[in-house]
Amino acid sequence: MAGSRRNYELAQYIAEQWRAYGLEDVSLIEHPVYLPWPVRYEATIVAPVRARLSLKEEPIPQDKDSSATDVGIPYCAYSANVDVTAPVIYVNSGNPEDYDLLARHGVDVKGKIALARYSVPYSYRGFKALTAQRRGVAALLLYSDPADDGYKKGEVYPWGPWGPESHLQRGGIVYDFNLPGDPRTPGWASVPGGRFLPAEAAVSMPTIAAAPMSYKDARRILENMGGPTAPQAWQGGLPLTYRLGPGPAKLHLVIENDRKVRSIWNVVARLRGVESPDEWVILGNHRDAWVFGGVDPSSGTASLMETARAFGELTRSGWKPRRTLVFASWDAEEFTLTGSTEWGELEADRLKAGALAYLNVDSSASGNRFSVSAVPALTTFLRDVARAVPDPSGGSIYESWRRSEGGRDQEPEVTTRLGSGSDYTVFLNFLGIPVADLTFDGPYGVYHSIYDSFTWVDRVGDPGYYYHAAMARYWAVAALRLSECNFVPLDYENYAREVRVYLDETERTARERKLQLDFSSAQGAAKRWEQAARQSLEAANRALTAGDEKSVERLHGSFLKVERALLDQAGLAGRPWFKHLIYAPRPTYKPLVLPALTEAVEANNEKLAVLELDRLSQALDRATAVLESGLE
Ligand SMILES: [Zn+2]
């Protein structure tokens, strides 16, 4: 866990390994950040029966790590503190429409303890917390229902991938869709002796208390619920009738977390580019886990280590990269994307001047299904890389990727609508750097529990570690190509086409809402951008064929700056840290495209929407101008 002694030792271990591999400038970078740890978590049913809930995950004989005694108190990071006795209400997934349904049934939620299921439909746990906070709930318990990640899905661990009875999902509830990173330093880095605001003042801090729970414990509560029968869609996988309450189950709940500042440690190393040392290709993965982190994040860390080792070996054969490769092991991702955010803020100037791309791998393998999210400029490139890398099942990753989508004639899908949930956020939304997020996923019901362990990965997730290795190969080939290419393979024609689709969608929404908005100038700007992108790509190919290095270099330099042009320094309304005008996360973590404009439209704020259309057109014009500057 971030802030622990063990985590620091692992940072040192990684640094030592990287030095031994031959990486350069290996450093541990300290960031003092607001990082609360749990002190107390107790839940006792006080009516209609009396029972103290265990709130503990039980040992499994097949997994020696599950019997460890020092795994800490399960908690939700950045929860408020609470000591309350109140009746329980069952709120299904804890989304706004769920509370609306409770209201229609006449269930008063104010001052009650809300029991909410994780997932189905998915929303970030911080959004459930925000919703509960807005509805005046006293505290929120987040439990893993067997219908979502337990026995209703299939075999439970150790026999299968799903969560056993007592597993529970830790995690942050911070409002990092408003502001990620140390809440005390919005937009600048937390460094020893630096400037800090009070954490309580931050737009990212919840005022509600929340904690995780297993279905073993939640069952005791649900068995003692009365009130209206919950709708069919709300019935979970436990053998009982789910009821809305309130009560008669009544809980005494104590949640206490400390309010400490702790040091976190990013490990960053380089292989300095010999031709263009100021142009960076960055590979990152987080190191901190909630407990053992078998998949999340250590599968990714294993792939990162192997990638770094391979590059070290290449340099030993005399090879030097053309551009600089940066390797990063982030800390405290689980808290609020903390380590990557602080480093991005620290290195903002150099990153904005020369970063080509950030390639993120959080979990590398919880299964065998290749899955990629990236900005539209990178989709063609990422598919090309997939064609070059073998898949453990035979053929290339590209082939198995396409097969897994059932498509024959269609390109496999890169998710271009980026939300949030891992370390790429600072690079995309704050710095305007092209990002990609890579994983092999599969059924994985033990996320953030003690059962996400070495043994889970070894027995269930990736026996033989073939997909860990495949990810290392993919990651290395992608980084190598970006480092060595003549001009960066960013496809802005594709990007512009996507933006035109987003504009069409938003225009439709605006029309449905009877807003008087003229999209023609924004559409025109996107069209001009698409044209400029096509022209510069053609020019680059011509220059390459003609061996005109000067033009190639100029065009490459312009491609590098296009994503940056999509930022607006004023940022989004109410969350100025988020500066990208094409992508932002919704509070649910779902992607929000054309965020400033869409939010204005969804709020039926015509006046603001007019301004946002203009701000967007200007950003698209800037992107066009950047490309045209390469065409001179
Ligand atoms: Zn992770």
PDB file of C-alpha atoms in Angstrom, residues 314-463:
ATOM      1  CA  LEU A 314      19.518  -3.916 -26.368  1.00  0.00           C
ATOM      2  CA  THR A 315      21.782  -1.100 -25.171  1.00  0.00           C
ATOM      3  CA  ARG A 316      24.383  -3.652 -24.183  1.00  0.00           C
ATOM      4  CA  SER A 317      24.549  -4.751 -27.792  1.00  0.00           C
ATOM      5  CA  GLY A 318      25.528  -1.184 -28.657  1.00  0.00           C
ATOM      6  CA  TRP A 319      22.095   0.130 -29.614  1.00  0.00           C
ATOM      7  CA  LYS A 320      21.028   3.574 -28.421  1.00  0.00           C
ATOM      8  CA  PRO A 321      17.515   4.975 -28.757  1.00  0.00           C
ATOM      9  CA  ARG A 322      16.951   7.850 -31.154  1.00  0.00           C
ATOM     10  CA  ARG A 323      14.565   9.550 -28.727  1.00  0.00           C
ATOM     11  CA  THR A 324      14.495   9.264 -24.940  1.00  0.00           C
ATOM     12  CA  LEU A 325      12.609   6.382 -23.344  1.00  0.00           C
ATOM     13  CA  VAL A 326      11.257   7.095 -19.860  1.00  0.00           C
ATOM     14  CA  PHE A 327      10.283   4.256 -17.508  1.00  0.00           C
ATOM     15  CA  ALA A 328       8.074   5.043 -14.533  1.00  0.00           C
ATOM     16  CA  SER A 329       6.836   3.093 -11.517  1.00  0.00           C
ATOM     17  CA  TRP A 330       4.124   5.285 -10.034  1.00  0.00           C
ATOM     18  CA  ASP A 331       3.095   5.311  -6.391  1.00  0.00           C
ATOM     19  CA  ALA A 332      -0.362   5.872  -4.838  1.00  0.00           C
ATOM     20  CA  GLU A 333      -2.371   5.372  -8.029  1.00  0.00           C
ATOM     21  CA  GLU A 334      -4.976   3.648  -5.902  1.00  0.00           C
ATOM     22  CA  PHE A 335      -5.494   6.749  -3.788  1.00  0.00           C
ATOM     23  CA  THR A 336      -6.127   9.415  -6.382  1.00  0.00           C
ATOM     24  CA  LEU A 337      -3.766   8.753  -9.314  1.00  0.00           C
ATOM     25  CA  THR A 338      -1.378  10.534  -7.001  1.00  0.00           C
ATOM     26  CA  GLY A 339       2.163   9.620  -8.079  1.00  0.00           C
ATOM     27  CA  SER A 340       1.664  10.072 -11.822  1.00  0.00           C
ATOM     28  CA  THR A 341      -0.256  13.312 -11.293  1.00  0.00           C
ATOM     29  CA  GLU A 342       2.415  14.840  -9.063  1.00  0.00           C
ATOM     30  CA  TRP A 343       5.181  13.838 -11.473  1.00  0.00           C
ATOM     31  CA  GLY A 344       3.253  15.174 -14.468  1.00  0.00           C
ATOM     32  CA  GLU A 345       2.808  18.473 -12.656  1.00  0.00           C
ATOM     33  CA  LEU A 346       6.480  18.512 -11.653  1.00  0.00           C
ATOM     34  CA  GLU A 347       7.724  17.859 -15.193  1.00  0.00           C
ATOM     35  CA  ALA A 348       4.949  19.773 -16.973  1.00  0.00           C
ATOM     36  CA  ASP A 349       7.224  22.073 -18.995  1.00  0.00           C
ATOM     37  CA  ARG A 350       9.509  19.387 -20.338  1.00  0.00           C
ATOM     38  CA  LEU A 351       6.593  17.068 -21.051  1.00  0.00           C
ATOM     39  CA  LYS A 352       4.665  19.722 -22.937  1.00  0.00           C
ATOM     40  CA  ALA A 353       7.756  20.558 -24.950  1.00  0.00           C
ATOM     41  CA  GLY A 354       8.624  17.074 -26.111  1.00  0.00           C
ATOM     42  CA  ALA A 355       6.494  14.116 -25.020  1.00  0.00           C
ATOM     43  CA  LEU A 356       5.458  11.927 -27.975  1.00  0.00           C
ATOM     44  CA  ALA A 357       3.156   9.580 -26.127  1.00  0.00           C
ATOM     45  CA  TYR A 358       2.423   7.998 -22.762  1.00  0.00           C
ATOM     46  CA  LEU A 359       1.862   4.228 -22.810  1.00  0.00           C
ATOM     47  CA  ASN A 360       0.098   3.044 -19.645  1.00  0.00           C
ATOM     48  CA  VAL A 361      -0.276  -0.494 -18.384  1.00  0.00           C
ATOM     49  CA  ASP A 362      -2.068  -0.825 -15.061  1.00  0.00           C
ATOM     50  CA  SER A 363      -2.958  -4.533 -14.844  1.00  0.00           C
ATOM     51  CA  SER A 364      -1.270  -6.363 -17.707  1.00  0.00           C
ATOM     52  CA  ALA A 365      -3.090  -9.677 -17.452  1.00  0.00           C
ATOM     53  CA  SER A 366      -6.212 -10.814 -15.630  1.00  0.00           C
ATOM     54  CA  GLY A 367      -7.068 -12.951 -18.650  1.00  0.00           C
ATOM     55  CA  ASN A 368      -6.381 -13.315 -22.373  1.00  0.00           C
ATOM     56  CA  ARG A 369      -8.580 -10.675 -23.996  1.00  0.00           C
ATOM     57  CA  PHE A 370      -6.544  -7.822 -25.466  1.00  0.00           C
ATOM     58  CA  SER A 371      -8.085  -4.453 -24.794  1.00  0.00           C
ATOM     59  CA  VAL A 372      -6.813  -0.981 -25.690  1.00  0.00           C
ATOM     60  CA  SER A 373      -7.991   2.539 -25.009  1.00  0.00           C
ATOM     61  CA  ALA A 374      -6.232   5.420 -26.704  1.00  0.00           C
ATOM     62  CA  VAL A 375      -6.681   8.795 -28.335  1.00  0.00           C
ATOM     63  CA  PRO A 376      -7.851   8.468 -31.968  1.00  0.00           C
ATOM     64  CA  ALA A 377      -4.445   9.608 -33.223  1.00  0.00           C
ATOM     65  CA  LEU A 378      -2.896   6.364 -31.977  1.00  0.00           C
ATOM     66  CA  THR A 379      -5.425   3.753 -33.114  1.00  0.00           C
ATOM     67  CA  THR A 380      -3.803   2.936 -36.470  1.00  0.00           C
ATOM     68  CA  PHE A 381      -0.383   2.689 -34.873  1.00  0.00           C
ATOM     69  CA  LEU A 382      -1.618   0.438 -32.043  1.00  0.00           C
ATOM     70  CA  ARG A 383      -3.279  -1.957 -34.510  1.00  0.00           C
ATOM     71  CA  ASP A 384      -0.062  -2.099 -36.527  1.00  0.00           C
ATOM     72  CA  VAL A 385       1.905  -3.004 -33.407  1.00  0.00           C
ATOM     73  CA  ALA A 386      -0.632  -5.761 -32.650  1.00  0.00           C
ATOM     74  CA  ARG A 387       0.061  -7.273 -36.080  1.00  0.00           C
ATOM     75  CA  ALA A 388       3.747  -7.563 -35.237  1.00  0.00           C
ATOM     76  CA  VAL A 389       3.461  -9.254 -31.840  1.00  0.00           C
ATOM     77  CA  PRO A 390       2.667 -12.959 -31.377  1.00  0.00           C
ATOM     78  CA  ASP A 391      -0.285 -13.969 -29.246  1.00  0.00           C
ATOM     79  CA  PRO A 392       0.223 -16.885 -26.825  1.00  0.00           C
ATOM     80  CA  SER A 393      -2.730 -18.694 -28.453  1.00  0.00           C
ATOM     81  CA  GLY A 394      -1.030 -18.612 -31.868  1.00  0.00           C
ATOM     82  CA  GLY A 395      -1.024 -16.013 -34.624  1.00  0.00           C
ATOM     83  CA  SER A 396      -0.659 -12.339 -33.819  1.00  0.00           C
ATOM     84  CA  ILE A 397      -2.272 -10.306 -31.069  1.00  0.00           C
ATOM     85  CA  TYR A 398      -4.123  -8.516 -33.859  1.00  0.00           C
ATOM     86  CA  GLU A 399      -5.723 -11.788 -35.014  1.00  0.00           C
ATOM     87  CA  SER A 400      -6.817 -12.966 -31.578  1.00  0.00           C
ATOM     88  CA  TRP A 401      -7.983  -9.442 -30.746  1.00  0.00           C
ATOM     89  CA  ARG A 402     -10.195  -9.408 -33.839  1.00  0.00           C
ATOM     90  CA  ARG A 403     -11.427 -12.927 -33.110  1.00  0.00           C
ATOM     91  CA  SER A 404     -12.361 -11.956 -29.548  1.00  0.00           C
ATOM     92  CA  GLU A 405     -14.660  -9.291 -31.014  1.00  0.00           C
ATOM     93  CA  GLY A 406     -16.290 -11.813 -33.311  1.00  0.00           C
ATOM     94  CA  GLY A 407     -15.581  -9.564 -36.304  1.00  0.00           C
ATOM     95  CA  ARG A 408     -14.233 -10.939 -39.561  1.00  0.00           C
ATOM     96  CA  ASP A 409     -13.928  -7.974 -41.873  1.00  0.00           C
ATOM     97  CA  GLN A 410     -13.792  -5.298 -39.274  1.00  0.00           C
ATOM     98  CA  GLU A 411     -10.793  -3.750 -37.576  1.00  0.00           C
ATOM     99  CA  PRO A 412     -10.617  -4.612 -33.860  1.00  0.00           C
ATOM    100  CA  GLU A 413     -11.807  -1.799 -31.704  1.00  0.00           C
ATOM    101  CA  VAL A 414      -9.645   0.695 -29.862  1.00  0.00           C
ATOM    102  CA  THR A 415     -11.730   2.491 -27.257  1.00  0.00           C
ATOM    103  CA  THR A 416     -11.176   6.136 -28.105  1.00  0.00           C
ATOM    104  CA  ARG A 417     -13.696   7.597 -25.684  1.00  0.00           C
ATOM    105  CA  LEU A 418     -11.421   7.971 -22.712  1.00  0.00           C
ATOM    106  CA  GLY A 419     -12.829   8.316 -19.192  1.00  0.00           C
ATOM    107  CA  SER A 420     -10.614   7.864 -16.177  1.00  0.00           C
ATOM    108  CA  GLY A 421      -9.384   5.261 -13.724  1.00  0.00           C
ATOM    109  CA  SER A 422      -5.643   4.979 -14.243  1.00  0.00           C
ATOM    110  CA  ASP A 423      -2.409   6.922 -14.543  1.00  0.00           C
ATOM    111  CA  TYR A 424      -2.878   8.281 -18.077  1.00  0.00           C
ATOM    112  CA  THR A 425      -5.171  11.058 -16.816  1.00  0.00           C
ATOM    113  CA  VAL A 426      -2.520  13.709 -16.075  1.00  0.00           C
ATOM    114  CA  PHE A 427      -0.860  13.135 -19.434  1.00  0.00           C
ATOM    115  CA  LEU A 428      -4.047  13.496 -21.457  1.00  0.00           C
ATOM    116  CA  ASN A 429      -6.239  15.886 -19.511  1.00  0.00           C
ATOM    117  CA  PHE A 430      -3.670  18.186 -17.903  1.00  0.00           C
ATOM    118  CA  LEU A 431      -0.775  18.060 -20.358  1.00  0.00           C
ATOM    119  CA  GLY A 432      -2.311  17.193 -23.741  1.00  0.00           C
ATOM    120  CA  ILE A 433      -0.116  14.221 -24.556  1.00  0.00           C
ATOM    121  CA  PRO A 434      -1.360  11.291 -26.677  1.00  0.00           C
ATOM    122  CA  VAL A 435      -2.044   8.311 -24.395  1.00  0.00           C
ATOM    123  CA  ALA A 436      -2.757   4.615 -24.664  1.00  0.00           C
ATOM    124  CA  ASP A 437      -3.895   2.205 -21.954  1.00  0.00           C
ATOM    125  CA  LEU A 438      -3.260  -1.508 -22.529  1.00  0.00           C
ATOM    126  CA  THR A 439      -4.404  -4.708 -20.848  1.00  0.00           C
ATOM    127  CA  PHE A 440      -5.296  -8.360 -21.321  1.00  0.00           C
ATOM    128  CA  ASP A 441      -8.468  -8.794 -19.326  1.00  0.00           C
ATOM    129  CA  GLY A 442     -10.746 -11.600 -18.277  1.00  0.00           C
ATOM    130  CA  PRO A 443     -13.137 -12.636 -15.494  1.00  0.00           C
ATOM    131  CA  TYR A 444     -11.654 -11.093 -12.366  1.00  0.00           C
ATOM    132  CA  GLY A 445     -13.858 -11.057  -9.253  1.00  0.00           C
ATOM    133  CA  VAL A 446     -11.139 -10.527  -6.653  1.00  0.00           C
ATOM    134  CA  TYR A 447     -10.204  -6.944  -7.595  1.00  0.00           C
ATOM    135  CA  HIS A 448      -8.913  -4.938  -4.601  1.00  0.00           C
ATOM    136  CA  SER A 449      -9.422  -7.888  -2.210  1.00  0.00           C
ATOM    137  CA  ILE A 450      -6.757  -9.956  -0.428  1.00  0.00           C
ATOM    138  CA  TYR A 451      -7.405 -12.713  -2.983  1.00  0.00           C
ATOM    139  CA  ASP A 452      -5.851 -10.635  -5.760  1.00  0.00           C
ATOM    140  CA  SER A 453      -2.635 -12.433  -4.949  1.00  0.00           C
ATOM    141  CA  PHE A 454       0.306 -14.244  -6.468  1.00  0.00           C
ATOM    142  CA  THR A 455      -1.624 -17.534  -6.232  1.00  0.00           C
ATOM    143  CA  TRP A 456      -4.696 -16.107  -8.029  1.00  0.00           C
ATOM    144  CA  VAL A 457      -2.520 -15.036 -10.951  1.00  0.00           C
ATOM    145  CA  ASP A 458      -0.566 -18.285 -10.900  1.00  0.00           C
ATOM    146  CA  ARG A 459      -3.628 -20.590 -10.763  1.00  0.00           C
ATOM    147  CA  VAL A 460      -6.363 -18.581 -12.453  1.00  0.00           C
ATOM    148  CA  GLY A 461      -5.422 -15.333 -14.155  1.00  0.00           C
ATOM    149  CA  ASP A 462      -2.439 -16.251 -16.298  1.00  0.00           C
ATOM    150  CA  PRO A 463      -0.974 -19.708 -15.547  1.00  0.00           C
TER     151      PRO A 463
END
